[in-house]
Amino acid sequence: MFQATSLNERNDQVQRRYRLMFLAMTLLLVLPVLIILTLLVVRGAPAISMEFLLAYPKSGMTAGGIFPALL
């Protein structure tokens, strides 16, 4: 096949650096979202019951469940 030149090798190095940089940026953006979702699930799980999920709203939608919103 073709022999890699120094320009090809340099381009490969640059591509690897940018790929690593974009991976790091992606992780920095996704990590806080995962932390927030984890906190919501862990701290909110005790407040959620099947009655809350499957009941209809009552008292002018100030009490009761959220079933219609889930549909």
Short mmCIF file of C-alpha atoms in Angstrom, two decimals:
data_model
loop_
_atom_site.label_atom_id
_atom_site.label_comp_id
_atom_site.label_asym_id
_atom_site.label_seq_id
_atom_site.Cartn_x
_atom_site.Cartn_y
_atom_site.Cartn_z
CA MET A 1 0.00 0.00 0.00
CA PHE A 2 0.98 3.59 0.49
CA GLN A 3 3.86 4.68 2.69
CA ALA A 4 2.78 7.10 5.44
CA THR A 5 4.51 10.45 5.22
CA SER A 6 5.36 12.75 8.09
CA LEU A 7 2.37 14.91 7.11
CA ASN A 8 0.05 11.90 7.39
CA GLU A 9 1.47 11.04 10.80
CA ARG A 10 1.11 14.64 11.98
CA ASN A 11 -2.49 14.74 10.77
CA ASP A 12 -3.20 11.51 12.62
CA GLN A 13 -1.77 12.98 15.83
CA VAL A 14 -3.83 16.14 15.45
CA GLN A 15 -6.95 14.07 14.82
CA ARG A 16 -6.31 11.98 17.95
CA ARG A 17 -5.81 15.14 20.04
CA TYR A 18 -9.06 16.67 18.81
CA ARG A 19 -10.94 13.42 19.33
CA LEU A 20 -9.67 13.28 22.92
CA MET A 21 -10.52 16.95 23.46
CA PHE A 22 -14.09 16.49 22.19
CA LEU A 23 -14.52 13.36 24.29
CA ALA A 24 -13.42 15.30 27.37
CA MET A 25 -15.82 18.15 26.57
CA THR A 26 -18.66 15.69 26.06
CA LEU A 27 -17.97 14.05 29.41
CA LEU A 28 -17.80 17.44 31.12
CA LEU A 29 -21.24 18.28 29.73
CA VAL A 30 -22.88 14.92 30.39
CA LEU A 31 -21.51 14.36 33.89
CA PRO A 32 -23.43 17.21 35.60
CA VAL A 33 -26.66 16.09 33.92
CA LEU A 34 -26.15 12.54 35.21
CA ILE A 35 -25.40 13.85 38.70
CA ILE A 36 -28.57 15.97 38.71
CA LEU A 37 -30.72 13.09 37.46
CA THR A 38 -29.23 10.76 40.07
CA LEU A 39 -29.97 13.25 42.85
CA LEU A 40 -33.54 13.68 41.62
CA VAL A 41 -34.14 9.94 41.55
CA VAL A 42 -32.47 9.22 44.90
CA ARG A 43 -34.07 12.10 46.80
CA GLY A 44 -37.40 12.00 44.98
CA ALA A 45 -38.03 8.25 45.03
CA PRO A 46 -39.52 8.21 48.55
CA ALA A 47 -42.16 10.77 47.52
CA ILE A 48 -43.37 8.80 44.48
CA SER A 49 -45.96 6.07 44.98
CA MET A 50 -48.18 4.08 42.64
CA GLU A 51 -51.16 6.10 43.86
CA PHE A 52 -49.39 9.33 42.90
CA LEU A 53 -48.57 7.97 39.45
CA LEU A 54 -51.93 6.35 38.66
CA ALA A 55 -54.46 8.67 40.36
CA TYR A 56 -56.30 11.54 38.72
CA PRO A 57 -55.84 15.10 39.98
CA LYS A 58 -58.23 16.31 42.70
CA SER A 59 -59.22 19.62 44.25
CA GLY A 60 -58.75 21.73 41.16
CA MET A 61 -55.48 19.99 40.25
CA THR A 62 -53.81 20.96 43.53
CA ALA A 63 -53.82 17.42 44.94
CA GLY A 64 -53.95 13.85 43.74
CA GLY A 65 -51.97 12.13 41.03
CA ILE A 66 -50.38 12.80 37.66
CA PHE A 67 -51.84 10.01 35.54
CA PRO A 68 -53.28 12.24 32.76
CA ALA A 69 -49.93 13.99 32.38
CA LEU A 70 -48.19 10.66 31.86
CA LEU A 71 -50.48 9.79 28.98
#
